[in-house]
Coordinates of C-alpha atoms in Angstrom, one line a residue:
M1 CA 113.0 108.3 95.1
K2 CA 114.8 111.3 93.7
P3 CA 114.1 114.8 94.9
L4 CA 112.1 115.4 91.7
D5 CA 111.4 112.0 90.2
P6 CA 110.6 112.0 86.5
R7 CA 108.1 109.2 87.1
L8 CA 106.0 111.7 89.1
L9 CA 105.8 114.0 86.1
R10 CA 105.1 111.1 83.8
H11 CA 102.2 109.6 85.8
A12 CA 100.7 112.9 87.2
R13 CA 99.8 115.6 84.7
A14 CA 99.0 118.1 87.5
A15 CA 102.6 117.9 88.8
R16 CA 104.0 119.1 85.5
G17 CA 102.2 122.4 85.4
Y18 CA 102.9 122.9 89.1
V19 CA 106.7 122.4 88.7
V20 CA 106.7 125.1 85.9
L21 CA 104.6 127.4 88.0
T22 CA 106.8 126.9 91.1
A23 CA 109.9 127.6 89.0
V24 CA 108.4 130.9 87.9
F25 CA 107.5 131.8 91.5
G26 CA 111.1 130.9 92.4
V27 CA 112.6 133.4 89.9
L28 CA 110.2 136.0 91.1
T29 CA 111.0 135.4 94.8
A30 CA 114.7 135.6 94.1
A31 CA 114.3 139.0 92.5
L32 CA 112.1 140.2 95.3
V33 CA 114.5 139.0 98.0
V34 CA 117.4 140.8 96.4
A35 CA 115.3 144.0 95.9
Q36 CA 114.1 143.9 99.5
A37 CA 117.7 143.6 100.9
L38 CA 119.0 146.4 98.8
L39 CA 116.1 148.7 99.6
I40 CA 116.4 148.0 103.4
A41 CA 120.1 148.8 103.2
A42 CA 119.4 152.0 101.2
V43 CA 116.9 153.1 103.9
L44 CA 119.0 152.2 107.0
A45 CA 122.4 153.3 105.9
P46 CA 121.7 157.0 105.7
A47 CA 119.7 156.9 108.9
I48 CA 122.5 155.3 110.8
Q49 CA 125.1 157.7 109.4
G50 CA 122.9 160.7 109.8
D51 CA 123.5 161.8 106.2
L52 CA 120.8 164.6 105.8
T53 CA 121.5 165.0 102.1
T54 CA 120.2 161.5 101.3
L55 CA 117.4 161.2 103.9
G56 CA 115.0 163.0 101.5
A57 CA 115.4 160.2 99.0
A58 CA 114.6 157.6 101.7
G59 CA 110.9 158.1 101.3
T60 CA 111.0 156.7 97.8
S61 CA 113.0 153.7 99.0
V62 CA 110.5 153.1 101.8
G63 CA 107.6 153.2 99.3
L64 CA 109.3 150.7 97.0
L65 CA 110.2 148.6 100.0
V66 CA 106.5 148.4 101.1
L67 CA 105.6 147.4 97.5
V68 CA 108.3 144.7 97.4
V69 CA 107.2 143.2 100.8
A70 CA 103.6 143.2 99.6
L71 CA 104.6 141.4 96.4
R72 CA 106.7 138.9 98.3
S73 CA 103.8 138.1 100.6
A74 CA 101.4 137.7 97.7
A75 CA 103.9 135.4 95.9
S76 CA 104.2 133.2 99.0
W77 CA 100.4 133.1 99.4
A78 CA 99.8 132.2 95.7
Q79 CA 102.6 129.6 95.9
E80 CA 101.0 127.8 98.8
R81 CA 97.5 128.1 97.4
F82 CA 98.6 126.5 94.1
A83 CA 100.7 123.9 96.0
V84 CA 97.7 122.7 97.9
R85 CA 95.5 122.4 94.8
A86 CA 98.3 120.7 92.8
A87 CA 98.9 118.2 95.7
A88 CA 95.2 117.2 95.8
R89 CA 95.1 116.8 92.0
T90 CA 98.4 114.9 91.8
I91 CA 97.4 112.5 94.7
A92 CA 94.0 111.9 93.0
E93 CA 95.7 111.1 89.7
L94 CA 98.2 108.8 91.2
R95 CA 95.5 107.1 93.3
E96 CA 93.4 106.5 90.2
S97 CA 96.3 105.3 88.1
V98 CA 97.4 102.8 90.8
V99 CA 93.9 101.4 91.3
A100 CA 93.3 101.1 87.6
H101 CA 96.7 99.5 87.0
A102 CA 96.2 97.1 89.9
V103 CA 92.8 96.1 88.4
R104 CA 94.5 95.5 85.0
L105 CA 97.1 93.3 86.7
G106 CA 94.3 90.9 87.7
P107 CA 93.1 89.1 90.8
R108 CA 96.3 87.0 91.1
R109 CA 98.4 90.1 91.6
L110 CA 96.1 91.3 94.4
A111 CA 95.9 87.9 96.1
G112 CA 97.9 87.0 99.2
G113 CA 97.5 90.3 101.0
E114 CA 98.8 92.5 98.2
G115 CA 95.4 93.8 97.6
A116 CA 95.3 95.2 101.1
D117 CA 98.8 96.7 100.5
V118 CA 97.4 98.5 97.5
A119 CA 94.4 99.7 99.5
T120 CA 96.6 101.1 102.2
L121 CA 98.9 102.7 99.7
T122 CA 96.2 104.5 97.7
T123 CA 94.5 105.9 100.9
R124 CA 96.7 106.9 103.8
G125 CA 100.0 106.2 102.0
L126 CA 99.6 108.6 99.1
D127 CA 97.9 111.3 101.3
A128 CA 101.4 111.7 102.8
L129 CA 102.5 113.3 99.5
E130 CA 100.9 116.6 100.4
P131 CA 103.8 117.9 102.5
Y132 CA 106.1 117.1 99.6
F133 CA 104.2 119.4 97.3
V134 CA 103.3 122.1 99.7
R135 CA 106.5 122.4 101.7
Y136 CA 109.4 120.5 100.2
L137 CA 109.2 120.9 96.4
P138 CA 108.9 124.8 96.5
Q139 CA 111.9 125.0 98.8
L140 CA 113.8 122.7 96.5
L141 CA 113.2 125.0 93.5
L142 CA 113.9 128.1 95.7
A143 CA 117.3 126.6 96.5
V144 CA 118.0 126.4 92.8
T145 CA 116.9 130.0 92.1
V146 CA 117.2 132.1 95.3
T147 CA 120.5 130.7 96.6
P148 CA 122.6 131.3 93.5
A149 CA 121.0 134.6 92.7
T150 CA 121.6 136.0 96.2
L151 CA 125.1 134.6 96.2
L152 CA 125.9 136.4 93.0
V153 CA 124.6 139.7 94.4
V154 CA 126.7 139.2 97.6
L155 CA 129.7 138.6 95.3
G156 CA 129.1 141.9 93.6
L157 CA 128.9 143.7 96.9
D158 CA 131.7 142.0 98.9
W159 CA 133.8 139.2 97.6
V160 CA 135.2 138.3 101.1
S161 CA 131.7 137.5 102.4
A162 CA 130.9 135.7 99.2
A163 CA 134.0 133.5 99.7
V164 CA 132.9 132.7 103.3
I165 CA 129.4 131.8 102.2
A166 CA 130.7 129.7 99.3
G167 CA 133.0 127.8 101.6
T168 CA 130.3 127.0 104.2
I169 CA 127.3 126.2 101.8
P170 CA 128.6 122.7 100.9
L171 CA 128.3 121.7 104.6
V172 CA 124.5 122.1 104.5
P173 CA 123.9 119.4 101.8
I174 CA 126.5 117.1 103.3
F175 CA 124.6 117.1 106.6
M176 CA 121.3 116.9 104.8
I177 CA 122.5 113.7 103.0
L178 CA 123.7 112.1 106.2
V179 CA 120.5 112.8 108.1
G180 CA 118.3 112.1 105.1
Q181 CA 119.7 108.6 104.7
M182 CA 118.7 107.9 108.3
T183 CA 115.2 109.4 107.9
A184 CA 114.6 107.5 104.6
G185 CA 115.2 104.2 106.4
T186 CA 112.8 105.0 109.2
S187 CA 110.1 106.2 106.8
E188 CA 110.3 102.9 104.8
R189 CA 110.0 101.0 108.0
R190 CA 107.0 103.1 109.1
L191 CA 105.3 102.6 105.8
V192 CA 105.7 98.8 106.1
V193 CA 104.3 98.9 109.6
V194 CA 101.3 101.0 108.4
Q195 CA 100.7 98.5 105.6
Q196 CA 100.8 95.6 108.0
L197 CA 98.4 97.3 110.3
G198 CA 96.1 98.0 107.3
N199 CA 96.3 94.4 106.1
Q200 CA 95.4 93.2 109.6
V201 CA 92.5 95.5 110.0
L202 CA 91.1 94.7 106.6
D203 CA 91.4 91.0 107.1
L204 CA 89.8 91.4 110.5
L205 CA 86.9 93.4 109.1
T206 CA 86.4 90.9 106.3
G207 CA 86.3 87.9 108.6
L208 CA 84.5 89.6 111.5
P209 CA 81.1 88.0 110.9
T210 CA 82.7 84.6 111.0
L211 CA 84.7 85.4 114.1
R212 CA 81.6 86.7 115.8
A213 CA 79.7 83.6 114.9
Y214 CA 82.3 81.5 116.6
G215 CA 82.8 83.9 119.5
R216 CA 86.4 84.7 118.6
E217 CA 86.0 88.4 117.7
R218 CA 88.3 89.4 120.6
G219 CA 91.2 87.2 119.6
P220 CA 93.0 89.5 117.1
R221 CA 92.8 92.4 119.6
A222 CA 96.4 91.8 120.9
R223 CA 97.8 91.6 117.4
V224 CA 96.2 94.9 116.3
R225 CA 97.3 96.6 119.5
A226 CA 100.9 95.4 118.9
L227 CA 100.9 96.7 115.3
G228 CA 99.5 100.0 116.5
D229 CA 102.3 100.3 119.1
A230 CA 104.8 99.5 116.4
N231 CA 103.3 102.3 114.2
R232 CA 103.6 104.7 117.1
R233 CA 107.2 103.9 117.8
A234 CA 108.1 104.2 114.1
T235 CA 106.4 107.5 113.8
M236 CA 108.1 108.9 116.9
G237 CA 111.4 107.7 115.6
T238 CA 110.9 109.6 112.4
L239 CA 109.9 112.7 114.2
R240 CA 112.8 112.5 116.6
I241 CA 115.3 112.4 113.7
A242 CA 113.4 115.2 112.0
F243 CA 113.7 117.5 115.0
L244 CA 117.3 116.6 115.6
S245 CA 118.3 117.2 112.0
G246 CA 116.4 120.5 112.0
M247 CA 118.5 121.6 115.0
V248 CA 121.7 120.6 113.3
L249 CA 120.9 122.6 110.2
E250 CA 119.8 125.6 112.1
L251 CA 123.0 125.6 114.2
L252 CA 125.2 125.2 111.1
T253 CA 123.6 128.0 109.2
T254 CA 123.5 130.3 112.2
L255 CA 127.3 129.9 112.7
A256 CA 127.9 130.5 109.0
V257 CA 125.9 133.8 109.1
A258 CA 127.7 134.7 112.3
L259 CA 131.1 134.4 110.5
V260 CA 129.9 136.7 107.7
A261 CA 128.5 139.2 110.3
V262 CA 131.8 139.2 112.3
G263 CA 133.9 139.8 109.1
I264 CA 131.7 142.6 108.0
G265 CA 131.7 144.2 111.5
L266 CA 135.5 144.1 111.8
R267 CA 136.1 145.6 108.3
L268 CA 133.5 148.4 109.0
V269 CA 135.3 149.3 112.2
H270 CA 138.6 149.5 110.5
G271 CA 137.2 151.1 107.3
D272 CA 138.6 148.2 105.2
G273 CA 137.1 148.4 101.7
I274 CA 133.3 148.1 102.4
T275 CA 130.6 150.7 102.8
L276 CA 127.9 150.6 105.5
E277 CA 125.1 150.2 102.8
A278 CA 126.9 147.3 101.2
G279 CA 127.6 145.7 104.5
L280 CA 124.0 146.0 105.6
A281 CA 122.8 144.5 102.2
V282 CA 125.3 141.6 102.6
L283 CA 124.2 141.0 106.2
I284 CA 120.5 140.9 105.2
L285 CA 121.2 138.7 102.2
A286 CA 123.4 136.1 104.0
P287 CA 120.5 134.4 105.8
E288 CA 118.5 134.4 102.6
V289 CA 121.3 132.4 100.9
Y290 CA 121.1 129.6 103.4
L291 CA 117.3 129.8 104.1
P292 CA 116.2 127.7 101.0
L293 CA 118.8 125.0 101.7
R294 CA 117.9 124.9 105.4
Q295 CA 114.2 124.6 104.6
V296 CA 114.9 121.8 102.1
G297 CA 116.6 119.8 104.8
A298 CA 113.9 120.6 107.3
Q299 CA 110.9 119.9 105.0
F300 CA 112.5 116.8 103.6
H301 CA 111.7 114.9 106.7
A302 CA 108.1 116.0 106.5
S303 CA 107.9 114.6 103.0
T304 CA 109.7 111.3 103.4
D305 CA 106.5 109.3 104.2
G306 CA 105.0 110.6 101.0
L307 CA 108.1 109.9 98.9
A308 CA 108.2 106.3 100.2
A309 CA 104.6 105.8 99.3
A310 CA 105.1 107.3 95.9
D311 CA 108.0 105.0 95.3
R312 CA 105.7 102.0 96.2
A313 CA 103.1 103.4 93.8
F314 CA 105.6 103.6 91.0
A315 CA 106.6 100.0 91.7
V316 CA 103.0 99.0 91.1
L317 CA 102.7 101.1 88.0
D318 CA 105.9 99.7 86.6
E319 CA 104.7 96.2 86.7
P320 CA 103.9 94.9 83.2
V321 CA 100.2 94.3 82.4
P322 CA 99.2 91.0 80.9
P323 CA 98.4 91.3 77.2
R324 CA 94.7 91.9 76.4
G325 CA 92.8 90.1 73.7
T326 CA 91.6 91.8 70.6
T327 CA 89.2 89.2 69.0
P328 CA 85.5 90.3 69.3
A329 CA 83.6 87.8 71.5
P330 CA 81.0 85.7 69.7
D331 CA 77.3 85.8 70.7
L332 CA 77.0 83.6 73.8
R333 CA 73.4 82.5 72.9
G334 CA 73.9 78.9 71.9
A335 CA 77.6 79.1 72.3
I336 CA 79.7 76.3 73.9
I337 CA 82.4 77.1 76.6
R338 CA 84.9 74.3 77.0
F339 CA 87.5 73.7 79.7
D340 CA 90.4 71.6 78.2
G341 CA 92.8 70.4 80.8
L342 CA 92.4 73.7 82.7
T343 CA 95.1 74.0 85.4
V344 CA 95.8 77.1 87.5
R345 CA 98.5 77.4 90.2
A346 CA 96.9 78.2 93.5
G347 CA 98.8 81.4 94.5
D348 CA 102.0 80.6 96.5
R349 CA 100.8 77.1 97.4
A350 CA 102.3 74.0 95.9
T351 CA 98.9 73.1 94.5
D352 CA 97.0 73.2 91.2
A353 CA 93.4 74.3 91.7
P354 CA 91.8 73.4 89.4
A355 CA 94.0 70.6 88.1
G356 CA 93.3 69.3 84.6
L357 CA 89.7 70.2 84.5
D358 CA 87.8 69.0 81.4
A359 CA 84.2 70.2 81.1
Q360 CA 81.7 71.8 78.8
V361 CA 79.0 74.5 79.3
T362 CA 76.4 74.8 76.7
C363 CA 74.7 78.3 76.8
D364 CA 71.2 77.2 76.0
G365 CA 69.4 78.1 79.2
R366 CA 70.8 75.5 81.6
V367 CA 72.0 75.7 85.2
V368 CA 75.5 74.3 85.6
A369 CA 76.8 73.7 89.1
L370 CA 80.6 73.7 89.9
V371 CA 81.1 71.5 92.9
G372 CA 84.1 70.3 94.9
P373 CA 85.7 70.6 98.3
S374 CA 86.9 74.0 99.6
G375 CA 90.2 75.0 97.9
S376 CA 89.6 72.8 94.9
G377 CA 89.5 75.9 92.5
K378 CA 85.8 76.5 91.8
S379 CA 86.1 80.3 92.1
T380 CA 89.4 80.2 90.2
T381 CA 87.6 78.3 87.4
A382 CA 85.0 81.0 87.2
L383 CA 87.6 83.8 87.2
T384 CA 89.5 82.0 84.4
M385 CA 86.3 81.6 82.4
L386 CA 85.7 85.4 82.8
G387 CA 89.1 86.1 81.5
L388 CA 90.3 87.6 84.9
L389 CA 92.9 84.9 85.5
P390 CA 95.3 83.3 83.1
A391 CA 95.6 79.6 82.9
D392 CA 98.9 78.0 83.7
A393 CA 98.1 74.9 81.6
G394 CA 95.2 74.0 79.4
A395 CA 92.7 76.5 78.1
V396 CA 89.1 77.9 78.2
T397 CA 87.6 78.2 74.8
V398 CA 84.3 79.5 73.4
T399 CA 82.7 78.4 70.2
G400 CA 79.8 80.7 69.0
A401 CA 76.8 79.4 67.1
G402 CA 77.8 79.3 63.4
S403 CA 81.4 80.4 64.1
D404 CA 84.4 78.9 62.4
G405 CA 86.0 77.3 65.5
P406 CA 86.8 77.8 69.1
V407 CA 88.5 80.9 70.4
D408 CA 90.6 81.1 73.6
V409 CA 89.0 83.3 76.2
S410 CA 92.4 85.1 76.7
D411 CA 92.3 86.2 73.1
L412 CA 88.9 87.8 73.4
E413 CA 88.3 91.5 73.7
P414 CA 87.4 91.9 77.4
E415 CA 84.7 94.5 76.9
S416 CA 82.8 92.5 74.3
W417 CA 83.1 89.4 76.4
W418 CA 82.1 90.9 79.8
R419 CA 79.2 92.8 78.1
Q420 CA 77.4 89.4 77.8
I421 CA 78.0 88.2 81.3
T422 CA 76.5 89.0 84.7
W423 CA 79.0 88.2 87.5
L424 CA 77.9 88.0 91.1
P425 CA 80.8 87.3 93.6
Q426 CA 80.2 86.1 97.2
R427 CA 80.3 89.7 98.3
P428 CA 78.6 91.7 95.5
L429 CA 79.3 95.4 95.4
V430 CA 76.1 97.5 95.0
G431 CA 75.2 101.2 95.4
P432 CA 75.2 104.0 96.0
G433 CA 71.5 104.9 95.5
T434 CA 68.1 103.7 96.5
I435 CA 67.2 100.1 96.6
L436 CA 64.6 100.7 93.8
D437 CA 67.2 102.4 91.5
I438 CA 69.9 99.8 92.1
A439 CA 67.5 96.9 91.4
R440 CA 66.2 98.5 88.3
G441 CA 69.6 99.5 87.1
A442 CA 69.8 100.7 83.5
T443 CA 66.7 98.7 82.4
D444 CA 63.3 100.1 81.8
A445 CA 61.6 97.7 84.1
S446 CA 58.4 98.8 85.6
D447 CA 57.6 98.9 89.4
D448 CA 55.5 95.7 88.9
D449 CA 58.5 94.0 87.2
V450 CA 60.8 95.0 90.1
A451 CA 58.3 93.8 92.6
E452 CA 57.9 90.4 90.8
A453 CA 61.7 89.9 90.6
A454 CA 62.1 90.9 94.3
C455 CA 59.4 88.3 95.3
A456 CA 61.5 85.7 93.4
T457 CA 64.7 86.5 95.2
G458 CA 63.3 87.3 98.7
L459 CA 64.3 91.0 98.4
D460 CA 60.6 92.0 99.1
A461 CA 61.0 90.7 102.7
V462 CA 64.2 92.8 103.1
V463 CA 62.3 95.9 101.8
R464 CA 59.4 95.4 104.2
D465 CA 61.8 95.5 107.2
L466 CA 63.4 98.8 106.1
P467 CA 61.9 102.0 107.5
D468 CA 61.9 103.7 104.1
G469 CA 61.1 100.7 102.0
W470 CA 62.1 100.9 98.3
T471 CA 63.4 104.4 98.8
S472 CA 65.9 103.3 101.5
A473 CA 69.4 104.7 100.7
V474 CA 72.3 102.4 100.1
G475 CA 75.8 103.8 100.6
R476 CA 79.0 102.9 98.7
A477 CA 79.9 99.2 98.5
G478 CA 76.4 98.4 99.9
A479 CA 76.8 100.3 103.2
G480 CA 73.6 99.9 105.2
L481 CA 72.9 96.3 104.0
S482 CA 74.2 93.0 105.2
V483 CA 76.0 90.7 102.8
G484 CA 72.9 88.5 102.5
Q485 CA 70.7 91.5 101.7
R486 CA 73.2 92.7 99.1
Q487 CA 73.1 89.3 97.5
R488 CA 69.4 89.4 97.2
L489 CA 69.5 92.9 95.7
A490 CA 72.2 91.9 93.2
L491 CA 70.2 88.8 92.2
T492 CA 67.1 91.0 91.7
A493 CA 69.1 93.3 89.4
A494 CA 70.4 90.3 87.5
L495 CA 66.9 89.0 86.9
L496 CA 65.7 92.3 85.6
D497 CA 68.7 92.8 83.3
R498 CA 68.0 90.2 80.5
S499 CA 70.7 91.5 78.2
T500 CA 73.3 89.0 79.4
P501 CA 72.8 85.4 78.3
L502 CA 75.3 84.1 80.9
V503 CA 75.1 84.6 84.6
V504 CA 77.9 83.4 86.9
L505 CA 77.2 83.1 90.7
D506 CA 79.8 82.4 93.3
E507 CA 78.1 80.6 96.2
P508 CA 75.0 82.8 96.3
T509 CA 73.6 81.0 99.4
A510 CA 76.8 81.3 101.5
H511 CA 75.5 84.1 103.7
L512 CA 71.8 83.2 103.7
D513 CA 69.5 81.2 106.0
A514 CA 67.0 78.6 104.8
R515 CA 64.5 81.2 103.7
G516 CA 67.1 83.1 101.8
E517 CA 68.2 79.9 100.1
E518 CA 64.7 79.4 98.9
G519 CA 64.8 82.8 97.3
V520 CA 68.1 81.9 95.5
L521 CA 66.6 78.6 94.2
A522 CA 63.6 80.6 92.9
A523 CA 65.9 83.1 91.2
L524 CA 67.9 80.3 89.5
A525 CA 64.7 78.8 88.2
T526 CA 63.5 82.2 86.9
L527 CA 66.9 82.7 85.2
R528 CA 66.5 79.4 83.5
E529 CA 63.0 80.2 82.4
Q530 CA 64.3 83.4 80.8
G531 CA 66.6 81.2 78.6
R532 CA 69.8 82.4 80.3
T533 CA 72.6 80.0 81.2
V534 CA 73.7 80.0 84.9
V535 CA 77.1 78.8 86.1
V536 CA 76.8 78.6 89.9
I537 CA 79.5 77.6 92.4
A538 CA 77.6 75.5 94.9
H539 CA 78.1 73.8 98.2
R540 CA 74.5 73.2 99.3
T541 CA 72.7 70.1 98.1
A542 CA 69.5 72.0 97.2
V543 CA 71.4 74.1 94.6
V544 CA 73.2 71.1 93.2
A545 CA 69.8 69.2 92.9
L546 CA 68.4 72.1 90.9
A547 CA 71.3 72.1 88.4
D548 CA 70.9 70.5 84.9
D549 CA 74.7 69.7 84.8
V550 CA 77.2 69.2 87.6
V551 CA 80.9 69.8 87.0
H552 CA 83.3 68.3 89.6
V553 CA 86.4 70.5 90.3
S554 CA 89.4 69.0 92.0
A555 CA 92.9 70.1 93.1
K556 CA 96.2 68.4 93.0
A557 CA 99.2 69.0 95.3
H558 CA 102.7 69.0 93.9
A559 CA 105.0 66.3 95.1

């Protein structure tokens, strides 16, 4: 990533105003630095020389100096304050853009562990951008404003010192580039290790109930510890290079300022073409010439993690989004959904799942069960029907009642299509809110209606076991409820929301016991009585027995 990547300004609106504001602060700081140096020299020179005729005017210079110092302190405070705010806004905008773009890319893009990469990137990864905004970027803009401004003033005061500074300044960026290349590599490796650790932890948390059921929850402990140790080593390696590079830059600029000071001292001793006031001003300005460059090198290492994460974020944002349909979806009541030779490649496996599926779903209040062995593509079939996954071969079409002909699902406008469908995955996301509010949703269902629906799904038993009953609070992503309890709550909400003629359920009994299964069967019967069509991915025989139609889904391995 470049020091100021145009993609950052393109994707984060808050960054644009911040860059302009920082440039203004840079010009102001340059003027204040020069004024401060000249005023200090004007105050000290007469005092050192004992010139009584000019000591009277020193009071005015001291007053101006106090004002300049106060203004410089205020400018630094305002710069950092706006930097923190701009960093928070920019990170929030980037995080929102990456998540929204990843969703538009579809489930296939997020499969195979890449979803966990995006999760790690949009949380801890992008948070590392704050040092870039608060520390690095202001110093970069100060290097563009303060360094040339102070060098021009030095040139006007003493051309010999200006020549020494101009000859030593190029050494600073050269060492910065050499050290920066080493740091960039270590930061990239550290980000990879952090993403691997995040993937491992997310996978572990997802499969923890299964691991505990089989008594294997302690198995991944060694792998997580190894990744944690790798993260620690990578972090310490980055810090080691940062400290060493800071020492190199400090030593280099200290020697350069010492050369200027020695030259000024020798010429003052011999009275060779420089006044004491000019010499003092040059001596005060010399460190200010190098300071922004030195700080750019030092703060670059604190921002490399954020720069690496931003580069990954831009890689996600630059991926082309599949085209979206524009045809309004027909009314699903009485419509026919057909699967004509539907074939979808199963991720990175050499398998088609489903493979050449031919089936029909008539939306007239029927229960249709998708059955087949694990890995045959039942969930993929549902995602393709929803328009979330593209078909590699064949098509899914919908023919509305009284319409001219079938329309491919991929050509439908997603919003008008999804508005007519209720989709409940294996792990439904609910909350935040109270159980009563989540179950009622946007409907005007009465408390009696909610209680009746809860009785059909078994949610009433869950509510009775909670200390606050219907007013029990549910956190984000259903925090506070088990997976089975979230399924019952989501089923209850689906029963109450009768605006969708099609309900798609992905193994609703996967995390339930026999009693919970009875609740799901009752909910399916209630949905059918409401005249709504249910497409359910089923493994258990009780669900299949309840279905009006059974569709067998199979996979085919490539030779």
